[in-house]
Structure formats: C-alpha cells, structure tokens
C-alpha cells in the first residue's frame, strides 16, 4: 500500500478523550487512512514526529475573520496557534450570506469588528470568492441581524410577512450549507428581536439539526436575562443552543448552565482565556435606550450641545470609573488614539472623559472599538471553571481590525495549551483536543474534522508540548504564537518550520451533519 503522507512516531491525541498513544498516521487523498503501526507502509513523504504531540486541527468556534480570512497574515496567525478551521458569521452581523442590502449594512455597522468589504449576497457567492485563497477552512453562520436588515431595515417590529420571508431566507441558507444561525442581541437590528421571532427562526434549525448561536442579551450580572431567553427558545423548538463568548462569575453561570441542561436544553458555549473583552465602545458604556438607535441617529443625538447633560444620572461618573480599564483599539480617522486608555486619550485631546466618549462615538457613528477589562467579579478562577465544563469549546472571538486589537486573535489557542494544560492542569492533552477540536467539529457539522481517525479529513498539527506558548499581549497584540510549526490541512502542508507554504488547500465548508 502506498500513501501520500506518513507522520511517524508522534504521540497521537485523537480527539476522542482517549489517553494519547505513540502511533503512526497515514494520509491519502486528503484523508486519514490509518492510525497505528504503519512501518510497512510506503509513503510519498515521511515526517518524523518523535517527541511531538500530533493533534487534530483546532476549530475556532467564534471568529470575526469574515473579511480577512483570505489575508495570509491572518492565516499565519491562526496556523501558528493550530487553528485550521474558523466559524464566521458571528453575532448576527456579516457582509456575507444576507443579501446585498443586508450585507452592505453588516459591512458598515461592523467595520471596526469584521472589516469593510463589498457585500456578498449568497453563501454560494461567498464560497466561490474564498475558494483557492485559503490555507485554513471556514464555515459560515447565517447572520440574523444582517438578514433582518435585508427584509426590514432598522424597523423594530417585523410584519408577519417579513418574518415569513426571513424564515424562508434562513431555510434557503441552510439548504446551501450554512452551519447554523447567529444572533447578536446587543447589536442592531438583533436587539429588536424577541423570543417569538427567534423561536420562529429556530424551528427550521432544529429540523435541520443545526445550532442557534447567540451573543445573548445579557452577560455578567445580567446573564440570567440572556440565558432565560436562550432556554425559552430551545424549549419551544428543540433547537441546540450555543452561547457565544460566555463570561462572568462561575457561581452565577454554572447554576444557569445546569438549570438549562436540567430543562432538557442541548446547550454548549465558547469562551476565551482572557480577562478583557473587545467590542464597539458603545457596548460597555452606553445605556440600552441608546444602543437601540441607528448609528446615524445616535451620532446626531450625541453631537447636540446638550448631549452630555441628557445622559442618565451617574453616567459620567460611571465613565470616570472605567477610564483606566478601557483601551481604544480602532478609532477611524484618529489612529493616534489607538492603544491609549480613555484617561490617556482624554488627556491627549484635553477633554473630560465623558465628553470625549460621546465625541468619539458621534464622530465615528459608533464605529470606534475598544479592549475593556471585564468586571472584577469575573476572575481567572471563573475562566477556569467555565473552560473545564463539558459543554465548553474553544473560541477566540478574534478580531484583527484596528491599530491596537485584542491579543486573543493571535494567542487564544496557544494560551489554552500553555496555561490551561501545561501550567495549571485544567485539562490534560486529551481533554484539550476535545474542547478545541472534536466538540466544535461535531457541533457545527464539519464532517469528522477535529478527530484523528480513519476516514477523517487530515487536518493535523505537530505540537511541541514543552514550548507551545502564546506570545501576543495587550501592549504588542500581533505577535505570533510559538510551539506549533508544522500544520497540514486536507493532508497538504500549509505551515513548515513556522513559515507559510504556498499551498492553499483550505475550503469553505458546508454542513455535513
């Protein structure tokens, strides 16, 4: 028997939660053909993996690389962490798969999160645009907010006919291979939706076996509000529910997860191993009544002379309390402010912080982004408790836009391995492969990706267990991780000795159940 590739003598961590074993792996035509003693096999290429862990390619369950996934620098950052597949279309907003008007809205509104791009109305067009340009795989969620905009703009209440049309759009997207539906309930226009709307849309998801993925309406102290909504949608429809970037006090969240499971909800979630978040500056600072306004109306209101005086009582004081915990990441037209805390930026502009915040939001129509420390009630102990939960899977919430982004786009998966496996022991290596590869592969219907077994796609990593480390930090967020230098996607080497190869075997994936 002759095969294309033989990885010889590595310690195989196969994604099944089984104890790692030294074994050979054979690859033919992009698939794993055998795992075991393959000494008698003839191979076109033989790689000595002695002393290395051989792990299935990691699957980032929450990525904002919709636009920049074709950028080799972004692919390099992903592969150096071991990420071979990303799930895009997150938080209900994307330029792709939502029609021309919805995609244009998504590109404008999430310019600081996803980047700017021409709308790509259908999933078929998006896949065509990506084909031949990828070293990693990508799978796309249908973005509820952008699709809603396509049907009703920013009108708060949908007409029955519009909801019916929106459901039809969803069903068509599922037929074309979308791996689920995402909602963003802190963002427009998803913020306007209610349980009835989401349950109507979740019913075809349940029938197709695909998940309802949500940036909930409330996190931290308000997570009970968000989780109650998730549970009700799942209870009505039987849909599998996945909560994006879950964070907060474990004493609050773990009982909520347990209650959801006790109610029969098929619940999973992703979280990242950092104590700071990243979003539009509006999200941590503005009250709900302002978050509900369109960017244009919001900008006009905040530009008025009496804007500061019209803010809720205590708002300026609340901003003052945040000035050292929030760092500006992307400020369109004011790059000199990127990387500065609110305190430092206010000093540079000679403005009080509250006035500066309103000015930045108004002048950018809400497009300014920031890295912000989570509340003090969210600790490393809470992060560790969440990632140890069986329903957890790895997600970076990675954003690559802006002059000073969050390091999670460059370091999340290496940080899981370095800190939470090697240093703290929250997982062993076998558990890491489940959380970071096998579980998201199953949740998003990726046809065996995330596992090392005969018949599975050959997305494979060589991991140095002693050296793998995240290097990116808040001061220098774009530094490449170390310790994963050789990666194969579909049996083709895309990373050799830490450098990108010219091969582009990555694929835009469709649901495989």
GROMACS .gro file of C-alpha atoms in nm:
model
  513
    1UNK     CA    1   0.000   0.000   0.000
    2UNK     CA    2   0.125   0.348  -0.090
    3UNK     CA    3   0.008   0.670   0.072
    4UNK     CA    4   0.083   1.040   0.034
    5UNK     CA    5   0.200   1.124   0.385
    6UNK     CA    6   0.318   0.932   0.689
    7UNK     CA    7   0.359   1.101   1.027
    8UNK     CA    8   0.579   0.859   1.216
    9UNK     CA    9   0.619   0.805   1.589
   10UNK     CA   10   0.426   1.101   1.729
   11UNK     CA   11   0.210   1.090   2.040
   12UNK     CA   12  -0.139   1.094   1.894
   13UNK     CA   13  -0.406   1.295   2.075
   14UNK     CA   14  -0.704   1.191   1.870
   15UNK     CA   15  -0.997   1.400   1.995
   16UNK     CA   16  -1.182   1.105   2.149
   17UNK     CA   17  -1.070   1.179   2.508
   18UNK     CA   18  -0.866   0.857   2.494
   19UNK     CA   19  -0.521   0.854   2.653
   20UNK     CA   20  -0.259   0.970   2.399
   21UNK     CA   21  -0.064   0.688   2.236
   22UNK     CA   22   0.251   0.675   2.023
   23UNK     CA   23   0.140   0.582   1.672
   24UNK     CA   24   0.190   0.647   1.303
   25UNK     CA   25  -0.070   0.829   1.091
   26UNK     CA   26  -0.120   0.763   0.722
   27UNK     CA   27  -0.279   1.012   0.484
   28UNK     CA   28  -0.407   0.956   0.130
   29UNK     CA   29  -0.602   1.200  -0.088
   30UNK     CA   30  -0.660   1.439   0.200
   31UNK     CA   31  -0.798   1.181   0.443
   32UNK     CA   32  -0.653   0.981   0.728
   33UNK     CA   33  -0.631   0.620   0.613
   34UNK     CA   34  -0.493   0.450   0.922
   35UNK     CA   35  -0.358   0.513   1.273
   36UNK     CA   36  -0.124   0.261   1.434
   37UNK     CA   37   0.193   0.076   1.344
   38UNK     CA   38   0.244   0.163   0.979
   39UNK     CA   39   0.609   0.059   0.945
   40UNK     CA   40   0.535  -0.143   0.631
   41UNK     CA   41   0.359   0.143   0.451
   42UNK     CA   42   0.524   0.321   0.158
   43UNK     CA   43   0.469   0.697   0.164
   44UNK     CA   44   0.550   0.984  -0.068
   45UNK     CA   45   0.653   1.195   0.233
   46UNK     CA   46   0.760   1.070   0.574
   47UNK     CA   47   0.774   1.312   0.871
   48UNK     CA   48   0.942   1.211   1.194
   49UNK     CA   49   0.706   1.323   1.472
   50UNK     CA   50   0.901   1.167   1.757
   51UNK     CA   51   0.865   1.369   2.076
   52UNK     CA   52   0.578   1.575   1.937
   53UNK     CA   53   0.206   1.564   2.001
   54UNK     CA   54   0.001   1.503   1.688
   55UNK     CA   55  -0.332   1.674   1.739
   56UNK     CA   56  -0.636   1.736   1.519
   57UNK     CA   57  -0.654   2.086   1.374
   58UNK     CA   58  -0.828   2.322   1.614
   59UNK     CA   59  -1.166   2.472   1.529
   60UNK     CA   60  -1.229   2.830   1.640
   61UNK     CA   61  -1.597   2.832   1.734
   62UNK     CA   62  -1.620   3.213   1.730
   63UNK     CA   63  -1.416   3.413   1.480
   64UNK     CA   64  -1.461   3.757   1.321
   65UNK     CA   65  -1.236   3.686   1.023
   66UNK     CA   66  -1.524   3.701   0.771
   67UNK     CA   67  -1.339   3.957   0.556
   68UNK     CA   68  -0.975   3.898   0.644
   69UNK     CA   69  -0.965   3.519   0.631
   70UNK     CA   70  -0.807   3.550   0.283
   71UNK     CA   71  -0.517   3.756   0.424
   72UNK     CA   72  -0.201   3.542   0.454
   73UNK     CA   73  -0.101   3.730   0.770
   74UNK     CA   74  -0.428   3.629   0.936
   75UNK     CA   75  -0.389   3.270   0.817
   76UNK     CA   76  -0.037   3.269   0.960
   77UNK     CA   77  -0.163   3.390   1.298
   78UNK     CA   78  -0.427   3.116   1.304
   79UNK     CA   79  -0.198   2.834   1.197
   80UNK     CA   80   0.072   2.922   1.449
   81UNK     CA   81  -0.194   2.858   1.716
   82UNK     CA   82  -0.302   2.534   1.547
   83UNK     CA   83  -0.633   2.669   1.418
   84UNK     CA   84  -0.725   2.505   1.088
   85UNK     CA   85  -1.097   2.595   1.075
   86UNK     CA   86  -1.288   2.909   1.178
   87UNK     CA   87  -1.662   2.962   1.226
   88UNK     CA   88  -1.762   3.304   1.090
   89UNK     CA   89  -2.087   3.500   1.055
   90UNK     CA   90  -2.094   3.567   1.429
   91UNK     CA   91  -2.306   3.797   1.646
   92UNK     CA   92  -2.572   3.825   1.378
   93UNK     CA   93  -2.373   4.063   1.158
   94UNK     CA   94  -2.173   3.989   0.841
   95UNK     CA   95  -2.118   4.116   0.489
   96UNK     CA   96  -2.179   3.764   0.356
   97UNK     CA   97  -2.488   3.550   0.308
   98UNK     CA   98  -2.750   3.813   0.389
   99UNK     CA   99  -2.841   3.976   0.057
  100UNK     CA  100  -2.699   4.291  -0.098
  101UNK     CA  101  -2.857   4.546   0.137
  102UNK     CA  102  -2.813   4.332   0.446
  103UNK     CA  103  -2.451   4.262   0.359
  104UNK     CA  104  -2.379   4.630   0.296
  105UNK     CA  105  -2.534   4.713   0.634
  106UNK     CA  106  -2.326   4.444   0.804
  107UNK     CA  107  -2.008   4.578   0.648
  108UNK     CA  108  -2.079   4.936   0.755
  109UNK     CA  109  -2.200   4.856   1.104
  110UNK     CA  110  -1.928   4.604   1.192
  111UNK     CA  111  -1.647   4.782   1.006
  112UNK     CA  112  -1.445   4.802   1.327
  113UNK     CA  113  -1.503   4.435   1.410
  114UNK     CA  114  -1.513   4.241   1.082
  115UNK     CA  115  -1.360   4.496   0.845
  116UNK     CA  116  -1.502   4.664   0.537
  117UNK     CA  117  -1.590   4.464   0.226
  118UNK     CA  118  -1.835   4.468  -0.059
  119UNK     CA  119  -2.145   4.263   0.027
  120UNK     CA  120  -2.154   3.903  -0.089
  121UNK     CA  121  -2.528   3.830  -0.106
  122UNK     CA  122  -2.532   3.449  -0.101
  123UNK     CA  123  -2.332   3.171   0.060
  124UNK     CA  124  -2.263   3.025  -0.283
  125UNK     CA  125  -2.101   3.353  -0.392
  126UNK     CA  126  -1.906   3.377  -0.067
  127UNK     CA  127  -1.768   3.025  -0.107
  128UNK     CA  128  -1.673   3.100  -0.466
  129UNK     CA  129  -1.491   3.414  -0.352
  130UNK     CA  130  -1.293   3.218  -0.093
  131UNK     CA  131  -1.209   2.909  -0.298
  132UNK     CA  132  -0.842   2.879  -0.384
  133UNK     CA  133  -0.736   3.154  -0.141
  134UNK     CA  134  -0.735   2.969   0.190
  135UNK     CA  135  -0.480   2.780   0.394
  136UNK     CA  136  -0.744   2.720   0.660
  137UNK     CA  137  -1.106   2.611   0.636
  138UNK     CA  138  -1.402   2.834   0.709
  139UNK     CA  139  -1.767   2.760   0.786
  140UNK     CA  140  -2.033   3.028   0.798
  141UNK     CA  141  -2.331   3.100   1.020
  142UNK     CA  142  -2.625   3.286   0.873
  143UNK     CA  143  -2.620   3.635   1.032
  144UNK     CA  144  -2.967   3.711   1.167
  145UNK     CA  145  -2.920   4.087   1.204
  146UNK     CA  146  -2.792   4.140   0.851
  147UNK     CA  147  -3.067   3.916   0.712
  148UNK     CA  148  -3.330   4.104   0.913
  149UNK     CA  149  -3.197   4.433   0.777
  150UNK     CA  150  -3.235   4.294   0.425
  151UNK     CA  151  -3.607   4.243   0.489
  152UNK     CA  152  -3.699   4.531   0.719
  153UNK     CA  153  -3.408   4.772   0.759
  154UNK     CA  154  -3.391   4.903   1.114
  155UNK     CA  155  -3.763   4.884   1.180
  156UNK     CA  156  -3.814   4.744   1.528
  157UNK     CA  157  -4.122   4.531   1.465
  158UNK     CA  158  -4.138   4.282   1.180
  159UNK     CA  159  -4.457   4.241   0.985
  160UNK     CA  160  -4.581   3.879   0.973
  161UNK     CA  161  -4.500   3.864   0.602
  162UNK     CA  162  -4.145   3.988   0.669
  163UNK     CA  163  -4.087   3.725   0.936
  164UNK     CA  164  -4.217   3.460   0.695
  165UNK     CA  165  -3.977   3.586   0.427
  166UNK     CA  166  -3.691   3.594   0.678
  167UNK     CA  167  -3.761   3.234   0.770
  168UNK     CA  168  -3.761   3.147   0.401
  169UNK     CA  169  -3.421   3.315   0.362
  170UNK     CA  170  -3.294   3.109   0.656
  171UNK     CA  171  -3.424   2.785   0.510
  172UNK     CA  172  -3.258   2.864   0.177
  173UNK     CA  173  -2.929   2.935   0.353
  174UNK     CA  174  -2.948   2.604   0.537
  175UNK     CA  175  -3.008   2.423   0.209
  176UNK     CA  176  -2.688   2.585   0.081
  177UNK     CA  177  -2.482   2.455   0.372
  178UNK     CA  178  -2.483   2.717   0.646
  179UNK     CA  179  -2.378   2.562   0.977
  180UNK     CA  180  -2.635   2.749   1.187
  181UNK     CA  181  -2.782   3.091   1.264
  182UNK     CA  182  -2.619   3.358   1.477
  183UNK     CA  183  -2.788   3.641   1.665
  184UNK     CA  184  -2.637   3.948   1.828
  185UNK     CA  185  -2.873   4.086   2.090
  186UNK     CA  186  -2.652   4.378   2.193
  187UNK     CA  187  -2.633   4.486   1.830
  188UNK     CA  188  -2.867   4.631   1.570
  189UNK     CA  189  -3.110   4.513   1.450
  190UNK     CA  190  -3.095   4.192   1.656
  191UNK     CA  191  -3.157   4.397   1.968
  192UNK     CA  192  -3.515   4.448   1.844
  193UNK     CA  193  -3.597   4.077   1.818
  194UNK     CA  194  -3.796   3.884   2.076
  195UNK     CA  195  -3.843   3.521   2.174
  196UNK     CA  196  -4.133   3.475   1.932
  197UNK     CA  197  -3.918   3.591   1.640
  198UNK     CA  198  -3.621   3.378   1.735
  199UNK     CA  199  -3.834   3.070   1.800
  200UNK     CA  200  -3.991   3.106   1.456
  201UNK     CA  201  -3.643   3.106   1.305
  202UNK     CA  202  -3.509   2.834   1.533
  203UNK     CA  203  -3.772   2.581   1.426
  204UNK     CA  204  -3.610   2.508   1.085
  205UNK     CA  205  -3.270   2.500   1.257
  206UNK     CA  206  -3.398   2.228   1.490
  207UNK     CA  207  -3.539   2.034   1.197
  208UNK     CA  208  -3.203   2.053   1.020
  209UNK     CA  209  -3.007   1.965   1.336
  210UNK     CA  210  -2.813   2.291   1.332
  211UNK     CA  211  -2.745   2.525   1.623
  212UNK     CA  212  -2.890   2.857   1.727
  213UNK     CA  213  -2.577   3.058   1.815
  214UNK     CA  214  -2.624   3.372   2.022
  215UNK     CA  215  -2.449   3.674   2.162
  216UNK     CA  216  -2.701   3.690   2.446
  217UNK     CA  217  -2.898   3.992   2.561
  218UNK     CA  218  -2.718   3.992   2.895
  219UNK     CA  219  -2.382   3.881   3.036
  220UNK     CA  220  -2.211   3.901   3.374
  221UNK     CA  221  -2.474   4.011   3.631
  222UNK     CA  222  -2.743   4.014   3.360
  223UNK     CA  223  -2.666   3.666   3.226
  224UNK     CA  224  -2.985   3.530   3.380
  225UNK     CA  225  -3.180   3.750   3.137
  226UNK     CA  226  -2.986   3.622   2.838
  227UNK     CA  227  -2.990   3.260   2.948
  228UNK     CA  228  -3.363   3.265   3.018
  229UNK     CA  229  -3.422   3.375   2.660
  230UNK     CA  230  -3.195   3.100   2.526
  231UNK     CA  231  -3.374   2.836   2.732
  232UNK     CA  232  -3.718   2.950   2.619
  233UNK     CA  233  -3.621   2.943   2.251
  234UNK     CA  234  -3.474   2.594   2.290
  235UNK     CA  235  -3.771   2.474   2.497
  236UNK     CA  236  -4.019   2.582   2.231
  237UNK     CA  237  -3.833   2.440   1.935
  238UNK     CA  238  -3.591   2.172   2.050
  239UNK     CA  239  -3.305   2.357   1.881
  240UNK     CA  240  -2.949   2.304   2.000
  241UNK     CA  241  -2.830   2.631   2.156
  242UNK     CA  242  -2.476   2.767   2.163
  243UNK     CA  243  -2.385   3.075   2.370
  244UNK     CA  244  -2.104   3.289   2.233
  245UNK     CA  245  -1.810   3.414   2.444
  246UNK     CA  246  -1.966   3.328   2.779
  247UNK     CA  247  -1.802   3.507   3.069
  248UNK     CA  248  -1.882   3.611   3.422
  249UNK     CA  249  -1.892   3.476   3.777
  250UNK     CA  250  -1.890   3.098   3.775
  251UNK     CA  251  -2.109   3.095   4.087
  252UNK     CA  252  -2.379   3.256   3.875
  253UNK     CA  253  -2.316   3.095   3.535
  254UNK     CA  254  -2.264   2.730   3.629
  255UNK     CA  255  -2.605   2.701   3.803
  256UNK     CA  256  -2.767   2.865   3.499
  257UNK     CA  257  -2.600   2.612   3.269
  258UNK     CA  258  -2.706   2.328   3.497
  259UNK     CA  259  -3.065   2.456   3.504
  260UNK     CA  260  -3.072   2.478   3.125
  261UNK     CA  261  -2.945   2.122   3.096
  262UNK     CA  262  -3.196   2.004   3.356
  263UNK     CA  263  -3.468   2.160   3.141
  264UNK     CA  264  -3.355   1.939   2.854
  265UNK     CA  265  -3.171   2.207   2.656
  266UNK     CA  266  -2.888   2.090   2.431
  267UNK     CA  267  -2.654   2.369   2.539
  268UNK     CA  268  -2.293   2.443   2.452
  269UNK     CA  269  -2.085   2.758   2.477
  270UNK     CA  270  -1.746   2.900   2.388
  271UNK     CA  271  -1.522   3.121   2.598
  272UNK     CA  272  -1.172   3.262   2.566
  273UNK     CA  273  -0.895   3.256   2.830
  274UNK     CA  274  -0.858   3.630   2.891
  275UNK     CA  275  -0.999   3.877   3.143
  276UNK     CA  276  -1.059   4.151   2.889
  277UNK     CA  277  -1.316   4.177   2.613
  278UNK     CA  278  -1.326   4.361   2.281
  279UNK     CA  279  -1.622   4.524   2.112
  280UNK     CA  280  -1.765   4.850   1.991
  281UNK     CA  281  -1.707   5.119   2.254
  282UNK     CA  282  -2.082   5.168   2.268
  283UNK     CA  283  -2.144   4.822   2.416
  284UNK     CA  284  -1.979   4.861   2.760
  285UNK     CA  285  -2.061   5.231   2.800
  286UNK     CA  286  -2.399   5.326   2.654
  287UNK     CA  287  -2.739   5.253   2.812
  288UNK     CA  288  -2.984   5.026   2.632
  289UNK     CA  289  -3.201   5.311   2.506
  290UNK     CA  290  -2.905   5.450   2.309
  291UNK     CA  291  -2.780   5.111   2.188
  292UNK     CA  292  -3.118   5.072   2.017
  293UNK     CA  293  -3.064   5.378   1.796
  294UNK     CA  294  -2.930   5.357   1.441
  295UNK     CA  295  -2.570   5.479   1.405
  296UNK     CA  296  -2.685   5.790   1.220
  297UNK     CA  297  -2.948   5.884   1.477
  298UNK     CA  298  -2.708   5.805   1.761
  299UNK     CA  299  -2.439   6.024   1.609
  300UNK     CA  300  -2.683   6.312   1.560
  301UNK     CA  301  -2.811   6.289   1.917
  302UNK     CA  302  -2.465   6.272   2.073
  303UNK     CA  303  -2.349   6.566   1.860
  304UNK     CA  304  -2.607   6.801   2.011
  305UNK     CA  305  -2.478   7.068   2.256
  306UNK     CA  306  -2.682   6.924   2.542
  307UNK     CA  307  -2.586   6.562   2.481
  308UNK     CA  308  -2.382   6.516   2.796
  309UNK     CA  309  -2.647   6.676   3.016
  310UNK     CA  310  -2.911   6.446   2.867
  311UNK     CA  311  -2.727   6.127   2.965
  312UNK     CA  312  -2.869   5.925   3.257
  313UNK     CA  313  -2.784   6.035   3.607
  314UNK     CA  314  -2.450   5.897   3.716
  315UNK     CA  315  -2.336   5.812   3.362
  316UNK     CA  316  -2.036   6.049   3.366
  317UNK     CA  317  -1.928   5.906   3.700
  318UNK     CA  318  -1.954   5.554   3.557
  319UNK     CA  319  -1.729   5.656   3.267
  320UNK     CA  320  -1.477   5.805   3.510
  321UNK     CA  321  -1.461   5.468   3.683
  322UNK     CA  322  -1.377   5.296   3.354
  323UNK     CA  323  -1.108   5.530   3.221
  324UNK     CA  324  -0.817   5.303   3.314
  325UNK     CA  325  -0.995   4.977   3.225
  326UNK     CA  326  -1.078   5.063   2.863
  327UNK     CA  327  -0.818   5.096   2.587
  328UNK     CA  328  -0.908   5.230   2.244
  329UNK     CA  329  -0.842   4.970   1.975
  330UNK     CA  330  -0.970   5.115   1.647
  331UNK     CA  331  -1.062   5.482   1.602
  332UNK     CA  332  -1.141   5.570   1.239
  333UNK     CA  333  -0.966   5.891   1.144
  334UNK     CA  334  -0.778   5.919   1.475
  335UNK     CA  335  -0.514   5.649   1.468
  336UNK     CA  336  -0.301   5.838   1.723
  337UNK     CA  337  -0.555   5.748   1.991
  338UNK     CA  338  -0.535   5.372   1.928
  339UNK     CA  339  -0.364   5.192   2.213
  340UNK     CA  340  -0.441   5.467   2.466
  341UNK     CA  341  -0.659   5.423   2.771
  342UNK     CA  342  -0.962   5.651   2.796
  343UNK     CA  343  -0.770   5.851   3.054
  344UNK     CA  344  -0.469   5.898   2.827
  345UNK     CA  345  -0.684   5.972   2.522
  346UNK     CA  346  -0.887   6.233   2.712
  347UNK     CA  347  -0.565   6.398   2.828
  348UNK     CA  348  -0.429   6.399   2.472
  349UNK     CA  349  -0.746   6.568   2.347
  350UNK     CA  350  -0.774   6.796   2.653
  351UNK     CA  351  -1.130   6.677   2.717
  352UNK     CA  352  -1.301   6.527   3.017
  353UNK     CA  353  -1.351   6.152   2.958
  354UNK     CA  354  -1.731   6.158   2.932
  355UNK     CA  355  -1.727   6.435   2.672
  356UNK     CA  356  -1.455   6.253   2.478
  357UNK     CA  357  -1.651   5.927   2.473
  358UNK     CA  358  -1.957   6.098   2.328
  359UNK     CA  359  -1.739   6.281   2.075
  360UNK     CA  360  -1.567   5.962   1.959
  361UNK     CA  361  -1.892   5.770   1.924
  362UNK     CA  362  -2.061   6.057   1.741
  363UNK     CA  363  -1.772   6.135   1.507
  364UNK     CA  364  -1.730   5.769   1.402
  365UNK     CA  365  -2.105   5.687   1.402
  366UNK     CA  366  -2.036   5.426   1.664
  367UNK     CA  367  -1.752   5.254   1.479
  368UNK     CA  368  -1.486   5.307   1.748
  369UNK     CA  369  -1.374   4.983   1.917
  370UNK     CA  370  -1.207   4.911   2.248
  371UNK     CA  371  -1.043   4.648   2.465
  372UNK     CA  372  -1.205   4.654   2.808
  373UNK     CA  373  -1.136   4.473   3.132
  374UNK     CA  374  -1.421   4.254   3.247
  375UNK     CA  375  -1.583   4.343   3.581
  376UNK     CA  376  -1.392   4.246   3.893
  377UNK     CA  377  -1.650   3.971   3.951
  378UNK     CA  378  -1.502   3.786   3.651
  379UNK     CA  379  -1.173   3.631   3.764
  380UNK     CA  380  -0.926   3.376   3.632
  381UNK     CA  381  -1.093   3.127   3.862
  382UNK     CA  382  -1.419   3.190   3.678
  383UNK     CA  383  -1.249   3.149   3.340
  384UNK     CA  384  -1.100   2.819   3.454
  385UNK     CA  385  -1.430   2.691   3.592
  386UNK     CA  386  -1.606   2.763   3.263
  387UNK     CA  387  -1.347   2.603   3.038
  388UNK     CA  388  -1.347   2.287   3.249
  389UNK     CA  389  -1.721   2.244   3.190
  390UNK     CA  390  -1.804   1.962   2.944
  391UNK     CA  391  -2.022   2.198   2.736
  392UNK     CA  392  -1.730   2.435   2.672
  393UNK     CA  393  -1.546   2.465   2.343
  394UNK     CA  394  -1.268   2.695   2.231
  395UNK     CA  395  -1.345   3.027   2.069
  396UNK     CA  396  -1.121   3.330   2.030
  397UNK     CA  397  -1.379   3.596   1.940
  398UNK     CA  398  -1.078   3.702   1.734
  399UNK     CA  399  -1.087   4.049   1.574
  400UNK     CA  400  -0.798   4.154   1.351
  401UNK     CA  401  -0.917   4.508   1.266
  402UNK     CA  402  -0.782   4.827   1.423
  403UNK     CA  403  -0.445   4.963   1.517
  404UNK     CA  404  -0.437   4.803   1.862
  405UNK     CA  405  -0.661   4.495   1.874
  406UNK     CA  406  -0.701   4.235   2.146
  407UNK     CA  407  -0.423   3.971   2.154
  408UNK     CA  408  -0.678   3.689   2.156
  409UNK     CA  409  -0.680   3.674   1.775
  410UNK     CA  410  -0.312   3.579   1.785
  411UNK     CA  411  -0.288   3.381   2.106
  412UNK     CA  412  -0.608   3.217   2.229
  413UNK     CA  413  -0.543   2.855   2.134
  414UNK     CA  414  -0.175   2.856   2.224
  415UNK     CA  415  -0.274   3.010   2.557
  416UNK     CA  416  -0.518   2.728   2.624
  417UNK     CA  417  -0.233   2.479   2.578
  418UNK     CA  418   0.042   2.670   2.757
  419UNK     CA  419  -0.150   2.796   3.056
  420UNK     CA  420  -0.452   2.572   3.099
  421UNK     CA  421  -0.293   2.240   3.007
  422UNK     CA  422   0.078   2.264   3.080
  423UNK     CA  423   0.083   2.516   3.368
  424UNK     CA  424  -0.250   2.485   3.550
  425UNK     CA  425  -0.370   2.139   3.454
  426UNK     CA  426  -0.729   2.244   3.389
  427UNK     CA  427  -0.726   1.995   3.101
  428UNK     CA  428  -0.496   1.713   3.007
  429UNK     CA  429  -0.391   1.693   2.644
  430UNK     CA  430  -0.672   1.455   2.554
  431UNK     CA  431  -0.933   1.688   2.701
  432UNK     CA  432  -0.779   1.983   2.517
  433UNK     CA  433  -0.830   1.803   2.185
  434UNK     CA  434  -1.197   1.751   2.271
  435UNK     CA  435  -1.264   2.111   2.373
  436UNK     CA  436  -1.063   2.271   2.093
  437UNK     CA  437  -1.129   2.034   1.804
  438UNK     CA  438  -1.369   1.741   1.836
  439UNK     CA  439  -1.653   1.920   2.018
  440UNK     CA  440  -1.681   2.217   1.780
  441UNK     CA  441  -1.636   1.985   1.483
  442UNK     CA  442  -1.941   1.790   1.595
  443UNK     CA  443  -2.145   2.095   1.695
  444UNK     CA  444  -2.102   2.264   1.358
  445UNK     CA  445  -2.135   1.952   1.144
  446UNK     CA  446  -1.786   1.958   0.995
  447UNK     CA  447  -1.773   1.601   0.868
  448UNK     CA  448  -1.520   1.442   1.104
  449UNK     CA  449  -1.290   1.743   1.141
  450UNK     CA  450  -1.148   1.768   1.490
  451UNK     CA  451  -1.067   1.397   1.515
  452UNK     CA  452  -0.778   1.172   1.420
  453UNK     CA  453  -0.932   0.850   1.289
  454UNK     CA  454  -0.955   0.661   0.965
  455UNK     CA  455  -1.179   0.844   0.719
  456UNK     CA  456  -1.149   1.186   0.884
  457UNK     CA  457  -1.007   1.485   0.694
  458UNK     CA  458  -0.633   1.513   0.754
  459UNK     CA  459  -0.618   1.846   0.936
  460UNK     CA  460  -0.319   1.778   1.162
  461UNK     CA  461  -0.076   1.960   1.390
  462UNK     CA  462   0.263   1.884   1.538
  463UNK     CA  463   0.265   2.042   1.884
  464UNK     CA  464   0.575   2.079   2.099
  465UNK     CA  465   0.424   2.021   2.444
  466UNK     CA  466   0.709   2.197   2.624
  467UNK     CA  467   0.730   2.505   2.402
  468UNK     CA  468   0.381   2.588   2.277
  469UNK     CA  469   0.304   2.936   2.412
  470UNK     CA  470   0.109   3.249   2.332
  471UNK     CA  471   0.337   3.550   2.287
  472UNK     CA  472   0.088   3.824   2.196
  473UNK     CA  473  -0.004   4.061   2.479
  474UNK     CA  474  -0.203   4.380   2.529
  475UNK     CA  475   0.097   4.602   2.453
  476UNK     CA  476   0.201   4.403   2.145
  477UNK     CA  477  -0.109   4.213   2.031
  478UNK     CA  478   0.004   4.088   1.689
  479UNK     CA  479   0.288   3.857   1.794
  480UNK     CA  480   0.274   3.503   1.656
  481UNK     CA  481   0.243   3.210   1.893
  482UNK     CA  482   0.526   2.955   1.916
  483UNK     CA  483   0.549   2.579   1.951
  484UNK     CA  484   0.328   2.477   1.656
  485UNK     CA  485   0.547   2.491   1.347
  486UNK     CA  486   0.408   2.222   1.116
  487UNK     CA  487   0.044   2.201   1.010
  488UNK     CA  488  -0.143   2.007   0.741
  489UNK     CA  489  -0.490   2.095   0.607
  490UNK     CA  490  -0.655   1.827   0.399
  491UNK     CA  491  -0.325   1.638   0.404
  492UNK     CA  492  -0.135   1.930   0.249
  493UNK     CA  493   0.133   2.109   0.448
  494UNK     CA  494   0.042   2.474   0.498
  495UNK     CA  495   0.295   2.555   0.772
  496UNK     CA  496   0.653   2.430   0.753
  497UNK     CA  497   0.905   2.517   1.025
  498UNK     CA  498   0.677   2.802   1.131
  499UNK     CA  499   0.651   2.961   0.786
  500UNK     CA  500   0.359   2.957   0.545
  501UNK     CA  501   0.385   2.738   0.238
  502UNK     CA  502   0.234   2.841  -0.096
  503UNK     CA  503  -0.035   2.571  -0.080
  504UNK     CA  504  -0.397   2.681  -0.036
  505UNK     CA  505  -0.594   2.361   0.036
  506UNK     CA  506  -0.834   2.526   0.280
  507UNK     CA  507  -1.202   2.509   0.191
  508UNK     CA  508  -1.524   2.696   0.262
  509UNK     CA  509  -1.710   2.412   0.433
  510UNK     CA  510  -2.077   2.322   0.431
  511UNK     CA  511  -2.279   2.133   0.693
  512UNK     CA  512  -2.220   1.757   0.688
  513UNK     CA  513  -2.415   1.654   0.997
   0.00000   0.00000   0.00000
